[in-house]
């Protein structure tokens, strides 16, 4: 079972990356998954120009293609999205937009990250609008990590919120467990021979 985690923040010292790394460790220690990739969108030079990406000649186009290969080989994906301006980060939307069929009919666990008490849900809702062409299947067990600086390695000066962290840990493990079950089930769909992207290319 191969899992890829995407950290959707394009910012240094990102809390989303902190959570992505924590989930990666958790997959190894609690779920016996060792075949893992982490795609950090802060490290990837994306092009915003679809023609440049499809042309495949420039460095950003080649770098993106290398990351999509990791998605192509994955059975399930975890998308960690920061809440920025009440939604998902632009780099993440662009990365999903150009992902072709690499996520198609694969289960996706969405994780919303926010430094505020009330954030984290909105970017998860926004990602539901990225499913038409990608055909990614967002599972109905998202993880909302609000007040992120108080958990999983607190920011300097903050007191750890043990109760919040304990709840989130339990929910994370449950969401991952469900994700892995979807991964087993959906493999059957992808290998069924019934998928037809030639006649029905754009998901409508
Ligand atoms: C440009 C920008 C916009 C933001 N907008 C929101 C927001 O609308 N709601 C919110 O809860 N947090 C917002 N935040 C704070 C993030 O929740 C916080 O930075 C969190 O750590 C997740 O982002 P990160 O992975 O980049 O660290 C914003 C942060 C940035 C950099």
mmCIF file of N, CA and C and ligand atoms in Angstrom, residues 7-18 80-87 113-120 122 148-149, ligand 1:
data_model
loop_
_atom_site.group_PDB
_atom_site.id
_atom_site.type_symbol
_atom_site.label_atom_id
_atom_site.label_comp_id
_atom_site.label_asym_id
_atom_site.label_seq_id
_atom_site.Cartn_x
_atom_site.Cartn_y
_atom_site.Cartn_z
ATOM 1 N N UNK A 7 1.472 18.433 1.379
ATOM 2 C CA UNK A 7 1.357 19.603 2.257
ATOM 3 C C UNK A 7 1.097 20.812 1.368
ATOM 4 N N UNK A 8 -0.078 21.428 1.525
ATOM 5 C CA UNK A 8 -0.545 22.429 0.566
ATOM 6 C C UNK A 8 -0.109 23.854 0.831
ATOM 7 N N UNK A 9 0.697 24.087 1.853
ATOM 8 C CA UNK A 9 1.139 25.464 2.126
ATOM 9 C C UNK A 9 2.392 25.782 1.330
ATOM 10 N N UNK A 10 2.447 26.994 0.775
ATOM 11 C CA UNK A 10 3.672 27.412 0.076
ATOM 12 C C UNK A 10 4.360 28.496 0.904
ATOM 13 N N UNK A 11 4.634 28.180 2.156
ATOM 14 C CA UNK A 11 5.152 29.131 3.125
ATOM 15 C C UNK A 11 6.173 28.426 4.008
ATOM 16 N N UNK A 12 7.269 29.145 4.309
ATOM 17 C CA UNK A 12 8.244 28.580 5.246
ATOM 18 C C UNK A 12 7.616 28.448 6.629
ATOM 19 N N UNK A 13 8.142 27.532 7.425
ATOM 20 C CA UNK A 13 7.661 27.306 8.794
ATOM 21 C C UNK A 13 6.161 27.059 8.842
ATOM 22 N N UNK A 14 5.704 26.308 7.847
ATOM 23 C CA UNK A 14 4.271 26.026 7.722
ATOM 24 C C UNK A 14 3.798 25.032 8.776
ATOM 25 N N UNK A 15 2.646 25.325 9.344
ATOM 26 C CA UNK A 15 2.018 24.394 10.283
ATOM 27 C C UNK A 15 1.418 23.201 9.521
ATOM 28 N N UNK A 16 0.999 23.416 8.301
ATOM 29 C CA UNK A 16 0.478 22.294 7.495
ATOM 30 C C UNK A 16 1.581 21.260 7.271
ATOM 31 N N UNK A 17 2.804 21.742 7.014
ATOM 32 C CA UNK A 17 3.920 20.805 6.831
ATOM 33 C C UNK A 17 4.204 20.070 8.135
ATOM 34 N N UNK A 18 4.099 20.782 9.255
ATOM 35 C CA UNK A 18 4.281 20.132 10.567
ATOM 36 C C UNK A 18 3.279 18.981 10.712
ATOM 37 N N UNK A 80 -3.219 17.850 2.964
ATOM 38 C CA UNK A 80 -3.222 18.764 4.109
ATOM 39 C C UNK A 80 -3.291 20.182 3.559
ATOM 40 N N UNK A 81 -4.375 20.866 3.883
ATOM 41 C CA UNK A 81 -4.543 22.210 3.339
ATOM 42 C C UNK A 81 -4.600 23.255 4.448
ATOM 43 N N UNK A 82 -3.811 24.314 4.336
ATOM 44 C CA UNK A 82 -3.977 25.409 5.287
ATOM 45 C C UNK A 82 -5.265 26.158 4.965
ATOM 46 N N UNK A 83 -5.829 26.817 5.961
ATOM 47 C CA UNK A 83 -6.920 27.760 5.655
ATOM 48 C C UNK A 83 -6.304 29.124 5.415
ATOM 49 N N UNK A 84 -6.430 29.577 4.199
ATOM 50 C CA UNK A 84 -5.919 30.892 3.816
ATOM 51 C C UNK A 84 -7.073 31.689 3.205
ATOM 52 N N UNK A 85 -7.354 32.829 3.782
ATOM 53 C CA UNK A 85 -8.422 33.671 3.233
ATOM 54 C C UNK A 85 -9.746 32.929 3.163
ATOM 55 N N UNK A 86 -9.995 32.069 4.127
ATOM 56 C CA UNK A 86 -11.264 31.336 4.152
ATOM 57 C C UNK A 86 -11.347 30.204 3.158
ATOM 58 N N UNK A 87 -10.219 29.780 2.608
ATOM 59 C CA UNK A 87 -10.261 28.675 1.637
ATOM 60 C C UNK A 87 -8.930 27.956 1.567
ATOM 61 N N UNK A 113 -6.047 22.816 8.161
ATOM 62 C CA UNK A 113 -5.163 23.310 9.229
ATOM 63 C C UNK A 113 -5.354 24.818 9.397
ATOM 64 N N UNK A 114 -5.554 25.200 10.646
ATOM 65 C CA UNK A 114 -5.746 26.628 10.919
ATOM 66 C C UNK A 114 -5.153 27.004 12.263
ATOM 67 N N UNK A 115 -4.641 28.213 12.326
ATOM 68 C CA UNK A 115 -4.110 28.706 13.602
ATOM 69 C C UNK A 115 -5.221 29.302 14.456
ATOM 70 N N UNK A 116 -6.401 29.446 13.909
ATOM 71 C CA UNK A 116 -7.501 30.025 14.696
ATOM 72 C C UNK A 116 -8.401 28.921 15.257
ATOM 73 N N UNK A 117 -9.265 29.317 16.192
ATOM 74 C CA UNK A 117 -10.146 28.323 16.805
ATOM 75 C C UNK A 117 -11.245 27.874 15.869
ATOM 76 N N UNK A 118 -11.611 28.729 14.935
ATOM 77 C CA UNK A 118 -12.787 28.435 14.102
ATOM 78 C C UNK A 118 -12.413 28.046 12.682
ATOM 79 N N UNK A 119 -11.122 27.908 12.380
ATOM 80 C CA UNK A 119 -10.722 27.618 11.002
ATOM 81 C C UNK A 119 -10.521 26.145 10.736
ATOM 82 N N UNK A 120 -10.250 25.832 9.465
ATOM 83 C CA UNK A 120 -9.897 24.470 9.064
ATOM 84 C C UNK A 120 -10.965 23.753 8.257
ATOM 85 N N UNK A 122 -13.328 25.353 6.181
ATOM 86 C CA UNK A 122 -13.587 25.996 4.875
ATOM 87 C C UNK A 122 -12.700 25.464 3.743
ATOM 88 N N UNK A 148 -3.894 25.137 15.613
ATOM 89 C CA UNK A 148 -2.814 24.169 15.343
ATOM 90 C C UNK A 148 -1.540 24.457 16.118
ATOM 91 N N UNK A 149 -1.339 25.708 16.468
ATOM 92 C CA UNK A 149 -0.084 26.036 17.157
ATOM 93 C C UNK A 149 -0.061 25.536 18.600
HETATM 94 C C1 LIG B 1 -2.271 34.455 3.518
HETATM 95 C C2 LIG B 1 -2.853 33.837 4.758
HETATM 96 C C3 LIG B 1 -4.215 33.875 4.961
HETATM 97 C C4 LIG B 1 -4.771 33.295 6.102
HETATM 98 N N1 LIG B 1 -6.140 33.276 6.257
HETATM 99 C C5 LIG B 1 -6.689 32.572 7.276
HETATM 100 C C6 LIG B 1 -8.104 32.396 7.352
HETATM 101 O O1 LIG B 1 -8.867 32.880 6.533
HETATM 102 N N2 LIG B 1 -8.608 31.660 8.372
HETATM 103 C C7 LIG B 1 -7.793 31.077 9.304
HETATM 104 O O2 LIG B 1 -8.317 30.393 10.187
HETATM 105 N N3 LIG B 1 -6.439 31.225 9.268
HETATM 106 C C8 LIG B 1 -5.875 31.955 8.270
HETATM 107 N N4 LIG B 1 -4.499 32.080 8.180
HETATM 108 C C9 LIG B 1 -3.664 31.510 9.227
HETATM 109 C C10 LIG B 1 -3.396 30.028 8.985
HETATM 110 O O3 LIG B 1 -4.450 29.312 9.544
HETATM 111 C C11 LIG B 1 -2.078 29.611 9.612
HETATM 112 O O4 LIG B 1 -1.010 30.215 8.933
HETATM 113 C C12 LIG B 1 -1.913 28.105 9.730
HETATM 114 O O5 LIG B 1 -0.692 27.860 10.380
HETATM 115 C C13 LIG B 1 -1.981 27.304 8.418
HETATM 116 O O6 LIG B 1 -1.127 27.798 7.413
HETATM 117 P P1 LIG B 1 0.402 27.304 7.187
HETATM 118 O O7 LIG B 1 0.381 25.840 6.883
HETATM 119 O O8 LIG B 1 0.900 28.131 6.053
HETATM 120 O O9 LIG B 1 1.137 27.562 8.471
HETATM 121 C C14 LIG B 1 -3.924 32.674 7.065
HETATM 122 C C15 LIG B 1 -2.540 32.644 6.837
HETATM 123 C C16 LIG B 1 -1.995 33.199 5.707
HETATM 124 C C17 LIG B 1 -0.502 33.109 5.471
#
